[in-house]
């Protein structure tokens, strides 16, 4: 029972700490310790130690024995590989959805986009990011391959860090416009247009990467 509880707590710490790193609450190069993080989340040091190991395996932390643990800087190559994995999977997802759009797909996607517009108007970057992810996860669900989104989620942390650095109002409005193009093509059952819209949407990652390297050079390897 005790081990199971520790495992559950460790998973919660992994999720919370990963969110803080991805959202830039903890920035690349920040030094952290087990005791600091334990106090931050109100847990003991053991689940924090386990969380550190998992996040190091995911490329977000650098654990140096007998020295401080550091939030790893962003790897440009890691960002590009994340984008490759995501685009490869999501293009197949969007083709599947557009080839057989359900009767309520327009309403489902329209509601998500409306929520994104509200978050953007409120300048709530964290909420917009979550709604952005929900839009893409919903496409996977509509395609009947929701597990595919989990595969994407496991490999897109570096890409997400770049996105958070550029997620201002203008950036979110552009993403919303692109989501509308995707949703419109899906609603019409236009597979080729849906794929083109998705590729253009995800392809902006390279532009964002170049921009963030110029704006935040100290955050990159």
mmCIF file with all atom_site columns, C-alpha atoms in Angstrom:
data_model
loop_
_atom_site.group_PDB
_atom_site.id
_atom_site.type_symbol
_atom_site.label_atom_id
_atom_site.label_alt_id
_atom_site.label_comp_id
_atom_site.label_asym_id
_atom_site.label_entity_id
_atom_site.label_seq_id
_atom_site.pdbx_PDB_ins_code
_atom_site.Cartn_x
_atom_site.Cartn_y
_atom_site.Cartn_z
_atom_site.occupancy
_atom_site.B_iso_or_equiv
_atom_site.pdbx_formal_charge
_atom_site.auth_seq_id
_atom_site.auth_comp_id
_atom_site.auth_asym_id
_atom_site.auth_atom_id
_atom_site.pdbx_PDB_model_num
ATOM 1   C CA . UNK A 1 1   ? 0.000   0.000  0.000   1.00 0.00 ? 1   UNK A CA 1
ATOM 2   C CA . UNK A 1 2   ? 2.815   2.370  0.941   1.00 0.00 ? 2   UNK A CA 1
ATOM 3   C CA . UNK A 1 3   ? 4.752   1.752  -2.292  1.00 0.00 ? 3   UNK A CA 1
ATOM 4   C CA . UNK A 1 4   ? 1.604   2.271  -4.353  1.00 0.00 ? 4   UNK A CA 1
ATOM 5   C CA . UNK A 1 5   ? 0.925   5.561  -2.587  1.00 0.00 ? 5   UNK A CA 1
ATOM 6   C CA . UNK A 1 6   ? 4.510   6.735  -3.121  1.00 0.00 ? 6   UNK A CA 1
ATOM 7   C CA . UNK A 1 7   ? 4.202   5.813  -6.786  1.00 0.00 ? 7   UNK A CA 1
ATOM 8   C CA . UNK A 1 8   ? 1.013   7.835  -7.118  1.00 0.00 ? 8   UNK A CA 1
ATOM 9   C CA . UNK A 1 9   ? 2.591   10.833 -5.409  1.00 0.00 ? 9   UNK A CA 1
ATOM 10  C CA . UNK A 1 10  ? 5.670   10.539 -7.627  1.00 0.00 ? 10  UNK A CA 1
ATOM 11  C CA . UNK A 1 11  ? 3.467   10.571 -10.722 1.00 0.00 ? 11  UNK A CA 1
ATOM 12  C CA . UNK A 1 12  ? 1.713   13.714 -9.477  1.00 0.00 ? 12  UNK A CA 1
ATOM 13  C CA . UNK A 1 13  ? 5.081   15.363 -8.919  1.00 0.00 ? 13  UNK A CA 1
ATOM 14  C CA . UNK A 1 14  ? 6.217   14.334 -12.417 1.00 0.00 ? 14  UNK A CA 1
ATOM 15  C CA . UNK A 1 15  ? 3.121   15.942 -13.950 1.00 0.00 ? 15  UNK A CA 1
ATOM 16  C CA . UNK A 1 16  ? 3.352   19.121 -11.848 1.00 0.00 ? 16  UNK A CA 1
ATOM 17  C CA . UNK A 1 17  ? 7.103   19.560 -12.305 1.00 0.00 ? 17  UNK A CA 1
ATOM 18  C CA . UNK A 1 18  ? 6.923   18.847 -16.014 1.00 0.00 ? 18  UNK A CA 1
ATOM 19  C CA . UNK A 1 19  ? 4.175   21.462 -16.333 1.00 0.00 ? 19  UNK A CA 1
ATOM 20  C CA . UNK A 1 20  ? 6.291   24.018 -14.478 1.00 0.00 ? 20  UNK A CA 1
ATOM 21  C CA . UNK A 1 21  ? 9.270   23.333 -16.748 1.00 0.00 ? 21  UNK A CA 1
ATOM 22  C CA . UNK A 1 22  ? 7.268   23.369 -19.979 1.00 0.00 ? 22  UNK A CA 1
ATOM 23  C CA . UNK A 1 23  ? 5.373   26.543 -19.014 1.00 0.00 ? 23  UNK A CA 1
ATOM 24  C CA . UNK A 1 24  ? 8.643   28.268 -18.061 1.00 0.00 ? 24  UNK A CA 1
ATOM 25  C CA . UNK A 1 25  ? 7.705   28.661 -14.402 1.00 0.00 ? 25  UNK A CA 1
ATOM 26  C CA . UNK A 1 26  ? 11.062  26.890 -14.029 1.00 0.00 ? 26  UNK A CA 1
ATOM 27  C CA . UNK A 1 27  ? 13.409  28.184 -16.698 1.00 0.00 ? 27  UNK A CA 1
ATOM 28  C CA . UNK A 1 28  ? 16.272  26.499 -18.546 1.00 0.00 ? 28  UNK A CA 1
ATOM 29  C CA . UNK A 1 29  ? 19.361  26.622 -16.346 1.00 0.00 ? 29  UNK A CA 1
ATOM 30  C CA . UNK A 1 30  ? 17.431  26.970 -13.075 1.00 0.00 ? 30  UNK A CA 1
ATOM 31  C CA . UNK A 1 31  ? 18.976  25.035 -10.201 1.00 0.00 ? 31  UNK A CA 1
ATOM 32  C CA . UNK A 1 32  ? 16.549  22.929 -8.150  1.00 0.00 ? 32  UNK A CA 1
ATOM 33  C CA . UNK A 1 33  ? 16.879  20.533 -5.236  1.00 0.00 ? 33  UNK A CA 1
ATOM 34  C CA . UNK A 1 34  ? 14.836  17.664 -3.870  1.00 0.00 ? 34  UNK A CA 1
ATOM 35  C CA . UNK A 1 35  ? 14.112  19.595 -0.682  1.00 0.00 ? 35  UNK A CA 1
ATOM 36  C CA . UNK A 1 36  ? 12.995  22.714 -2.558  1.00 0.00 ? 36  UNK A CA 1
ATOM 37  C CA . UNK A 1 37  ? 10.651  20.781 -4.832  1.00 0.00 ? 37  UNK A CA 1
ATOM 38  C CA . UNK A 1 38  ? 9.327   18.708 -1.920  1.00 0.00 ? 38  UNK A CA 1
ATOM 39  C CA . UNK A 1 39  ? 8.424   21.945 -0.150  1.00 0.00 ? 39  UNK A CA 1
ATOM 40  C CA . UNK A 1 40  ? 6.977   23.437 -3.333  1.00 0.00 ? 40  UNK A CA 1
ATOM 41  C CA . UNK A 1 41  ? 4.521   20.569 -3.766  1.00 0.00 ? 41  UNK A CA 1
ATOM 42  C CA . UNK A 1 42  ? 4.074   19.573 -0.128  1.00 0.00 ? 42  UNK A CA 1
ATOM 43  C CA . UNK A 1 43  ? 5.474   16.031 -0.434  1.00 0.00 ? 43  UNK A CA 1
ATOM 44  C CA . UNK A 1 44  ? 8.371   14.025 0.942   1.00 0.00 ? 44  UNK A CA 1
ATOM 45  C CA . UNK A 1 45  ? 11.735  13.808 -0.840  1.00 0.00 ? 45  UNK A CA 1
ATOM 46  C CA . UNK A 1 46  ? 11.340  10.186 -2.004  1.00 0.00 ? 46  UNK A CA 1
ATOM 47  C CA . UNK A 1 47  ? 8.663   10.813 -4.680  1.00 0.00 ? 47  UNK A CA 1
ATOM 48  C CA . UNK A 1 48  ? 10.591  13.926 -5.747  1.00 0.00 ? 48  UNK A CA 1
ATOM 49  C CA . UNK A 1 49  ? 13.708  11.797 -6.246  1.00 0.00 ? 49  UNK A CA 1
ATOM 50  C CA . UNK A 1 50  ? 11.709  9.401  -8.440  1.00 0.00 ? 50  UNK A CA 1
ATOM 51  C CA . UNK A 1 51  ? 10.231  12.310 -10.393 1.00 0.00 ? 51  UNK A CA 1
ATOM 52  C CA . UNK A 1 52  ? 13.697  13.753 -10.997 1.00 0.00 ? 52  UNK A CA 1
ATOM 53  C CA . UNK A 1 53  ? 14.848  10.457 -12.488 1.00 0.00 ? 53  UNK A CA 1
ATOM 54  C CA . UNK A 1 54  ? 11.837  10.237 -14.822 1.00 0.00 ? 54  UNK A CA 1
ATOM 55  C CA . UNK A 1 55  ? 12.178  13.814 -15.994 1.00 0.00 ? 55  UNK A CA 1
ATOM 56  C CA . UNK A 1 56  ? 15.898  13.353 -16.556 1.00 0.00 ? 56  UNK A CA 1
ATOM 57  C CA . UNK A 1 57  ? 15.049  10.399 -18.789 1.00 0.00 ? 57  UNK A CA 1
ATOM 58  C CA . UNK A 1 58  ? 12.678  12.691 -20.710 1.00 0.00 ? 58  UNK A CA 1
ATOM 59  C CA . UNK A 1 59  ? 15.441  15.244 -21.234 1.00 0.00 ? 59  UNK A CA 1
ATOM 60  C CA . UNK A 1 60  ? 14.056  17.969 -18.975 1.00 0.00 ? 60  UNK A CA 1
ATOM 61  C CA . UNK A 1 61  ? 16.455  17.698 -16.018 1.00 0.00 ? 61  UNK A CA 1
ATOM 62  C CA . UNK A 1 62  ? 20.189  17.184 -15.639 1.00 0.00 ? 62  UNK A CA 1
ATOM 63  C CA . UNK A 1 63  ? 21.001  15.264 -12.464 1.00 0.00 ? 63  UNK A CA 1
ATOM 64  C CA . UNK A 1 64  ? 24.588  15.734 -11.331 1.00 0.00 ? 64  UNK A CA 1
ATOM 65  C CA . UNK A 1 65  ? 25.585  13.377 -8.488  1.00 0.00 ? 65  UNK A CA 1
ATOM 66  C CA . UNK A 1 66  ? 26.571  15.264 -5.334  1.00 0.00 ? 66  UNK A CA 1
ATOM 67  C CA . UNK A 1 67  ? 25.843  18.521 -7.152  1.00 0.00 ? 67  UNK A CA 1
ATOM 68  C CA . UNK A 1 68  ? 22.723  20.525 -7.911  1.00 0.00 ? 68  UNK A CA 1
ATOM 69  C CA . UNK A 1 69  ? 20.059  19.306 -10.323 1.00 0.00 ? 69  UNK A CA 1
ATOM 70  C CA . UNK A 1 70  ? 19.507  21.711 -13.211 1.00 0.00 ? 70  UNK A CA 1
ATOM 71  C CA . UNK A 1 71  ? 16.581  22.326 -15.572 1.00 0.00 ? 71  UNK A CA 1
ATOM 72  C CA . UNK A 1 72  ? 18.097  21.382 -18.916 1.00 0.00 ? 72  UNK A CA 1
ATOM 73  C CA . UNK A 1 73  ? 18.382  23.945 -21.646 1.00 0.00 ? 73  UNK A CA 1
ATOM 74  C CA . UNK A 1 74  ? 16.243  23.451 -24.737 1.00 0.00 ? 74  UNK A CA 1
ATOM 75  C CA . UNK A 1 75  ? 17.736  21.288 -27.451 1.00 0.00 ? 75  UNK A CA 1
ATOM 76  C CA . UNK A 1 76  ? 17.063  22.676 -30.966 1.00 0.00 ? 76  UNK A CA 1
ATOM 77  C CA . UNK A 1 77  ? 17.580  19.180 -32.347 1.00 0.00 ? 77  UNK A CA 1
ATOM 78  C CA . UNK A 1 78  ? 15.122  17.838 -29.784 1.00 0.00 ? 78  UNK A CA 1
ATOM 79  C CA . UNK A 1 79  ? 12.572  20.437 -30.890 1.00 0.00 ? 79  UNK A CA 1
ATOM 80  C CA . UNK A 1 80  ? 12.984  19.427 -34.535 1.00 0.00 ? 80  UNK A CA 1
ATOM 81  C CA . UNK A 1 81  ? 12.649  15.736 -33.714 1.00 0.00 ? 81  UNK A CA 1
ATOM 82  C CA . UNK A 1 82  ? 9.530   16.460 -31.632 1.00 0.00 ? 82  UNK A CA 1
ATOM 83  C CA . UNK A 1 83  ? 8.017   18.281 -34.574 1.00 0.00 ? 83  UNK A CA 1
ATOM 84  C CA . UNK A 1 84  ? 8.865   15.410 -36.947 1.00 0.00 ? 84  UNK A CA 1
ATOM 85  C CA . UNK A 1 85  ? 7.186   12.843 -34.690 1.00 0.00 ? 85  UNK A CA 1
ATOM 86  C CA . UNK A 1 86  ? 4.146   15.035 -34.124 1.00 0.00 ? 86  UNK A CA 1
ATOM 87  C CA . UNK A 1 87  ? 3.634   15.931 -37.776 1.00 0.00 ? 87  UNK A CA 1
ATOM 88  C CA . UNK A 1 88  ? 4.064   12.333 -38.944 1.00 0.00 ? 88  UNK A CA 1
ATOM 89  C CA . UNK A 1 89  ? 1.298   11.147 -36.622 1.00 0.00 ? 89  UNK A CA 1
ATOM 90  C CA . UNK A 1 90  ? -1.069  14.129 -36.813 1.00 0.00 ? 90  UNK A CA 1
ATOM 91  C CA . UNK A 1 91  ? -1.148  14.175 -40.607 1.00 0.00 ? 91  UNK A CA 1
ATOM 92  C CA . UNK A 1 92  ? -2.480  10.621 -40.555 1.00 0.00 ? 92  UNK A CA 1
ATOM 93  C CA . UNK A 1 93  ? -4.957  11.580 -37.835 1.00 0.00 ? 93  UNK A CA 1
ATOM 94  C CA . UNK A 1 94  ? -6.343  14.531 -39.789 1.00 0.00 ? 94  UNK A CA 1
ATOM 95  C CA . UNK A 1 95  ? -6.631  12.501 -42.984 1.00 0.00 ? 95  UNK A CA 1
ATOM 96  C CA . UNK A 1 96  ? -8.647  9.884  -41.124 1.00 0.00 ? 96  UNK A CA 1
ATOM 97  C CA . UNK A 1 97  ? -10.962 12.445 -39.517 1.00 0.00 ? 97  UNK A CA 1
ATOM 98  C CA . UNK A 1 98  ? -11.518 14.362 -42.759 1.00 0.00 ? 98  UNK A CA 1
ATOM 99  C CA . UNK A 1 99  ? -12.236 11.202 -44.742 1.00 0.00 ? 99  UNK A CA 1
ATOM 100 C CA . UNK A 1 100 ? -15.093 10.272 -42.394 1.00 0.00 ? 100 UNK A CA 1
ATOM 101 C CA . UNK A 1 101 ? -16.229 13.367 -40.468 1.00 0.00 ? 101 UNK A CA 1
ATOM 102 C CA . UNK A 1 102 ? -19.020 12.651 -38.031 1.00 0.00 ? 102 UNK A CA 1
ATOM 103 C CA . UNK A 1 103 ? -22.271 14.645 -38.039 1.00 0.00 ? 103 UNK A CA 1
ATOM 104 C CA . UNK A 1 104 ? -21.284 16.721 -34.986 1.00 0.00 ? 104 UNK A CA 1
ATOM 105 C CA . UNK A 1 105 ? -17.612 17.287 -35.767 1.00 0.00 ? 105 UNK A CA 1
ATOM 106 C CA . UNK A 1 106 ? -18.208 20.945 -36.658 1.00 0.00 ? 106 UNK A CA 1
ATOM 107 C CA . UNK A 1 107 ? -19.948 21.656 -33.361 1.00 0.00 ? 107 UNK A CA 1
ATOM 108 C CA . UNK A 1 108 ? -17.286 19.860 -31.322 1.00 0.00 ? 108 UNK A CA 1
ATOM 109 C CA . UNK A 1 109 ? -14.367 21.658 -32.952 1.00 0.00 ? 109 UNK A CA 1
ATOM 110 C CA . UNK A 1 110 ? -16.232 24.978 -33.071 1.00 0.00 ? 110 UNK A CA 1
ATOM 111 C CA . UNK A 1 111 ? -16.820 24.887 -29.314 1.00 0.00 ? 111 UNK A CA 1
ATOM 112 C CA . UNK A 1 112 ? -13.129 24.225 -28.663 1.00 0.00 ? 112 UNK A CA 1
ATOM 113 C CA . UNK A 1 113 ? -12.116 27.108 -30.920 1.00 0.00 ? 113 UNK A CA 1
ATOM 114 C CA . UNK A 1 114 ? -14.574 29.441 -29.178 1.00 0.00 ? 114 UNK A CA 1
ATOM 115 C CA . UNK A 1 115 ? -13.020 28.520 -25.835 1.00 0.00 ? 115 UNK A CA 1
ATOM 116 C CA . UNK A 1 116 ? -9.569  29.231 -27.284 1.00 0.00 ? 116 UNK A CA 1
ATOM 117 C CA . UNK A 1 117 ? -10.724 32.664 -28.432 1.00 0.00 ? 117 UNK A CA 1
ATOM 118 C CA . UNK A 1 118 ? -11.957 33.427 -24.919 1.00 0.00 ? 118 UNK A CA 1
ATOM 119 C CA . UNK A 1 119 ? -8.619  32.369 -23.400 1.00 0.00 ? 119 UNK A CA 1
ATOM 120 C CA . UNK A 1 120 ? -6.703  34.449 -25.943 1.00 0.00 ? 120 UNK A CA 1
ATOM 121 C CA . UNK A 1 121 ? -8.874  37.516 -25.256 1.00 0.00 ? 121 UNK A CA 1
ATOM 122 C CA . UNK A 1 122 ? -8.174  37.083 -21.542 1.00 0.00 ? 122 UNK A CA 1
ATOM 123 C CA . UNK A 1 123 ? -4.438  36.759 -22.317 1.00 0.00 ? 123 UNK A CA 1
ATOM 124 C CA . UNK A 1 124 ? -4.466  33.468 -20.388 1.00 0.00 ? 124 UNK A CA 1
ATOM 125 C CA . UNK A 1 125 ? -1.532  31.665 -22.010 1.00 0.00 ? 125 UNK A CA 1
ATOM 126 C CA . UNK A 1 126 ? -1.650  28.607 -19.776 1.00 0.00 ? 126 UNK A CA 1
ATOM 127 C CA . UNK A 1 127 ? -5.345  28.009 -20.422 1.00 0.00 ? 127 UNK A CA 1
ATOM 128 C CA . UNK A 1 128 ? -4.894  28.618 -24.147 1.00 0.00 ? 128 UNK A CA 1
ATOM 129 C CA . UNK A 1 129 ? -2.094  26.053 -24.276 1.00 0.00 ? 129 UNK A CA 1
ATOM 130 C CA . UNK A 1 130 ? -4.299  23.444 -22.600 1.00 0.00 ? 130 UNK A CA 1
ATOM 131 C CA . UNK A 1 131 ? -7.183  24.193 -24.975 1.00 0.00 ? 131 UNK A CA 1
ATOM 132 C CA . UNK A 1 132 ? -4.800  24.041 -27.938 1.00 0.00 ? 132 UNK A CA 1
ATOM 133 C CA . UNK A 1 133 ? -3.740  20.571 -26.830 1.00 0.00 ? 133 UNK A CA 1
ATOM 134 C CA . UNK A 1 134 ? -7.370  19.573 -26.301 1.00 0.00 ? 134 UNK A CA 1
ATOM 135 C CA . UNK A 1 135 ? -8.164  20.534 -29.909 1.00 0.00 ? 135 UNK A CA 1
ATOM 136 C CA . UNK A 1 136 ? -5.488  18.179 -31.219 1.00 0.00 ? 136 UNK A CA 1
ATOM 137 C CA . UNK A 1 137 ? -6.341  15.436 -28.742 1.00 0.00 ? 137 UNK A CA 1
ATOM 138 C CA . UNK A 1 138 ? -9.982  15.681 -29.783 1.00 0.00 ? 138 UNK A CA 1
ATOM 139 C CA . UNK A 1 139 ? -9.005  15.180 -33.427 1.00 0.00 ? 139 UNK A CA 1
ATOM 140 C CA . UNK A 1 140 ? -7.240  11.971 -32.396 1.00 0.00 ? 140 UNK A CA 1
ATOM 141 C CA . UNK A 1 141 ? -10.343 10.868 -30.500 1.00 0.00 ? 141 UNK A CA 1
ATOM 142 C CA . UNK A 1 142 ? -12.579 11.635 -33.467 1.00 0.00 ? 142 UNK A CA 1
ATOM 143 C CA . UNK A 1 143 ? -10.231 9.570  -35.619 1.00 0.00 ? 143 UNK A CA 1
ATOM 144 C CA . UNK A 1 144 ? -10.571 6.677  -33.184 1.00 0.00 ? 144 UNK A CA 1
ATOM 145 C CA . UNK A 1 145 ? -6.865  6.749  -32.287 1.00 0.00 ? 145 UNK A CA 1
ATOM 146 C CA . UNK A 1 146 ? -6.724  8.717  -29.051 1.00 0.00 ? 146 UNK A CA 1
ATOM 147 C CA . UNK A 1 147 ? -3.752  6.624  -27.904 1.00 0.00 ? 147 UNK A CA 1
ATOM 148 C CA . UNK A 1 148 ? -1.781  8.202  -30.754 1.00 0.00 ? 148 UNK A CA 1
ATOM 149 C CA . UNK A 1 149 ? -2.052  11.529 -28.934 1.00 0.00 ? 149 UNK A CA 1
ATOM 150 C CA . UNK A 1 150 ? -0.399  9.960  -25.907 1.00 0.00 ? 150 UNK A CA 1
ATOM 151 C CA . UNK A 1 151 ? 2.541   8.997  -28.107 1.00 0.00 ? 151 UNK A CA 1
ATOM 152 C CA . UNK A 1 152 ? 2.768   12.606 -29.316 1.00 0.00 ? 152 UNK A CA 1
ATOM 153 C CA . UNK A 1 153 ? 2.452   13.955 -25.775 1.00 0.00 ? 153 UNK A CA 1
ATOM 154 C CA . UNK A 1 154 ? 5.341   11.787 -24.599 1.00 0.00 ? 154 UNK A CA 1
ATOM 155 C CA . UNK A 1 155 ? 7.676   13.312 -27.196 1.00 0.00 ? 155 UNK A CA 1
ATOM 156 C CA . UNK A 1 156 ? 6.741   16.975 -27.474 1.00 0.00 ? 156 UNK A CA 1
ATOM 157 C CA . UNK A 1 157 ? 8.056   18.555 -24.272 1.00 0.00 ? 157 UNK A CA 1
ATOM 158 C CA . UNK A 1 158 ? 10.915  20.410 -25.965 1.00 0.00 ? 158 UNK A CA 1
ATOM 159 C CA . UNK A 1 159 ? 8.545   21.728 -28.621 1.00 0.00 ? 159 UNK A CA 1
ATOM 160 C CA . UNK A 1 160 ? 6.079   22.853 -25.957 1.00 0.00 ? 160 UNK A CA 1
ATOM 161 C CA . UNK A 1 161 ? 8.755   24.888 -24.177 1.00 0.00 ? 161 UNK A CA 1
ATOM 162 C CA . UNK A 1 162 ? 9.389   26.842 -27.377 1.00 0.00 ? 162 UNK A CA 1
ATOM 163 C CA . UNK A 1 163 ? 5.665   27.360 -27.886 1.00 0.00 ? 163 UNK A CA 1
ATOM 164 C CA . UNK A 1 164 ? 5.253   28.798 -24.380 1.00 0.00 ? 164 UNK A CA 1
ATOM 165 C CA . UNK A 1 165 ? 8.028   31.306 -25.007 1.00 0.00 ? 165 UNK A CA 1
ATOM 166 C CA . UNK A 1 166 ? 6.173   32.649 -28.055 1.00 0.00 ? 166 UNK A CA 1
ATOM 167 C CA . UNK A 1 167 ? 2.577   32.325 -26.853 1.00 0.00 ? 167 UNK A CA 1
ATOM 168 C CA . UNK A 1 168 ? 1.455   35.952 -26.865 1.00 0.00 ? 168 UNK A CA 1
ATOM 169 C CA . UNK A 1 169 ? -1.903  37.243 -28.073 1.00 0.00 ? 169 UNK A CA 1
ATOM 170 C CA . UNK A 1 170 ? -0.783  37.559 -31.707 1.00 0.00 ? 170 UNK A CA 1
ATOM 171 C CA . UNK A 1 171 ? 0.614   34.025 -31.711 1.00 0.00 ? 171 UNK A CA 1
ATOM 172 C CA . UNK A 1 172 ? -2.538  32.551 -30.174 1.00 0.00 ? 172 UNK A CA 1
ATOM 173 C CA . UNK A 1 173 ? -4.749  34.406 -32.658 1.00 0.00 ? 173 UNK A CA 1
ATOM 174 C CA . UNK A 1 174 ? -2.738  32.968 -35.523 1.00 0.00 ? 174 UNK A CA 1
ATOM 175 C CA . UNK A 1 175 ? -3.083  29.477 -34.065 1.00 0.00 ? 175 UNK A CA 1
ATOM 176 C CA . UNK A 1 176 ? -6.846  29.987 -33.753 1.00 0.00 ? 176 UNK A CA 1
ATOM 177 C CA . UNK A 1 177 ? -7.070  31.058 -37.401 1.00 0.00 ? 177 UNK A CA 1
ATOM 178 C CA . UNK A 1 178 ? -5.174  27.927 -38.397 1.00 0.00 ? 178 UNK A CA 1
ATOM 179 C CA . UNK A 1 179 ? -7.445  25.761 -36.238 1.00 0.00 ? 179 UNK A CA 1
ATOM 180 C CA . UNK A 1 180 ? -10.431 27.267 -38.034 1.00 0.00 ? 180 UNK A CA 1
ATOM 181 C CA . UNK A 1 181 ? -8.912  26.318 -41.393 1.00 0.00 ? 181 UNK A CA 1
ATOM 182 C CA . UNK A 1 182 ? -8.358  22.766 -40.185 1.00 0.00 ? 182 UNK A CA 1
ATOM 183 C CA . UNK A 1 183 ? -11.888 22.501 -38.786 1.00 0.00 ? 183 UNK A CA 1
ATOM 184 C CA . UNK A 1 184 ? -13.422 23.911 -41.976 1.00 0.00 ? 184 UNK A CA 1
ATOM 185 C CA . UNK A 1 185 ? -11.590 21.408 -44.177 1.00 0.00 ? 185 UNK A CA 1
ATOM 186 C CA . UNK A 1 186 ? -12.552 18.540 -41.884 1.00 0.00 ? 186 UNK A CA 1
ATOM 187 C CA . UNK A 1 187 ? -16.204 19.641 -41.888 1.00 0.00 ? 187 UNK A CA 1
ATOM 188 C CA . UNK A 1 188 ? -16.221 19.645 -45.683 1.00 0.00 ? 188 UNK A CA 1
ATOM 189 C CA . UNK A 1 189 ? -14.583 16.235 -45.809 1.00 0.00 ? 189 UNK A CA 1
ATOM 190 C CA . UNK A 1 190 ? -11.723 17.717 -47.849 1.00 0.00 ? 190 UNK A CA 1
ATOM 191 C CA . UNK A 1 191 ? -8.850  15.395 -46.985 1.00 0.00 ? 191 UNK A CA 1
ATOM 192 C CA . UNK A 1 192 ? -6.179  17.163 -49.027 1.00 0.00 ? 192 UNK A CA 1
ATOM 193 C CA . UNK A 1 193 ? -7.069  20.625 -47.674 1.00 0.00 ? 193 UNK A CA 1
ATOM 194 C CA . UNK A 1 194 ? -7.165  19.290 -44.117 1.00 0.00 ? 194 UNK A CA 1
ATOM 195 C CA . UNK A 1 195 ? -3.719  17.742 -44.499 1.00 0.00 ? 195 UNK A CA 1
ATOM 196 C CA . UNK A 1 196 ? -2.296  20.925 -46.036 1.00 0.00 ? 196 UNK A CA 1
ATOM 197 C CA . UNK A 1 197 ? -3.756  23.041 -43.229 1.00 0.00 ? 197 UNK A CA 1
ATOM 198 C CA . UNK A 1 198 ? -2.326  20.719 -40.574 1.00 0.00 ? 198 UNK A CA 1
ATOM 199 C CA . UNK A 1 199 ? 1.118   20.657 -42.177 1.00 0.00 ? 199 UNK A CA 1
ATOM 200 C CA . UNK A 1 200 ? 1.162   24.462 -42.388 1.00 0.00 ? 200 UNK A CA 1
ATOM 201 C CA . UNK A 1 201 ? 0.019   24.715 -38.763 1.00 0.00 ? 201 UNK A CA 1
ATOM 202 C CA . UNK A 1 202 ? 2.663   22.367 -37.389 1.00 0.00 ? 202 UNK A CA 1
ATOM 203 C CA . UNK A 1 203 ? 5.316   23.666 -39.771 1.00 0.00 ? 203 UNK A CA 1
ATOM 204 C CA . UNK A 1 204 ? 5.389   26.985 -37.939 1.00 0.00 ? 204 UNK A CA 1
ATOM 205 C CA . UNK A 1 205 ? 7.480   25.257 -35.270 1.00 0.00 ? 205 UNK A CA 1
ATOM 206 C CA . UNK A 1 206 ? 10.661  25.927 -37.254 1.00 0.00 ? 206 UNK A CA 1
ATOM 207 C CA . UNK A 1 207 ? 9.846   29.642 -37.454 1.00 0.00 ? 207 UNK A CA 1
ATOM 208 C CA . UNK A 1 208 ? 9.110   29.757 -33.736 1.00 0.00 ? 208 UNK A CA 1
ATOM 209 C CA . UNK A 1 209 ? 12.352  27.916 -32.969 1.00 0.00 ? 209 UNK A CA 1
ATOM 210 C CA . UNK A 1 210 ? 14.432  30.417 -34.937 1.00 0.00 ? 210 UNK A CA 1
ATOM 211 C CA . UNK A 1 211 ? 12.630  33.298 -33.241 1.00 0.00 ? 211 UNK A CA 1
ATOM 212 C CA . UNK A 1 212 ? 13.108  31.979 -29.713 1.00 0.00 ? 212 UNK A CA 1
ATOM 213 C CA . UNK A 1 213 ? 16.797  31.175 -30.246 1.00 0.00 ? 213 UNK A CA 1
ATOM 214 C CA . UNK A 1 214 ? 17.278  34.816 -31.252 1.00 0.00 ? 214 UNK A CA 1
ATOM 215 C CA . UNK A 1 215 ? 15.168  36.188 -28.384 1.00 0.00 ? 215 UNK A CA 1
ATOM 216 C CA . UNK A 1 216 ? 16.322  33.800 -25.617 1.00 0.00 ? 216 UNK A CA 1
ATOM 217 C CA . UNK A 1 217 ? 19.771  32.490 -26.587 1.00 0.00 ? 217 UNK A CA 1
ATOM 218 C CA . UNK A 1 218 ? 20.663  31.597 -22.984 1.00 0.00 ? 218 UNK A CA 1
ATOM 219 C CA . UNK A 1 219 ? 17.772  29.122 -22.846 1.00 0.00 ? 219 UNK A CA 1
ATOM 220 C CA . UNK A 1 220 ? 19.229  26.902 -25.582 1.00 0.00 ? 220 UNK A CA 1
ATOM 221 C CA . UNK A 1 221 ? 22.015  24.361 -25.737 1.00 0.00 ? 221 UNK A CA 1
#
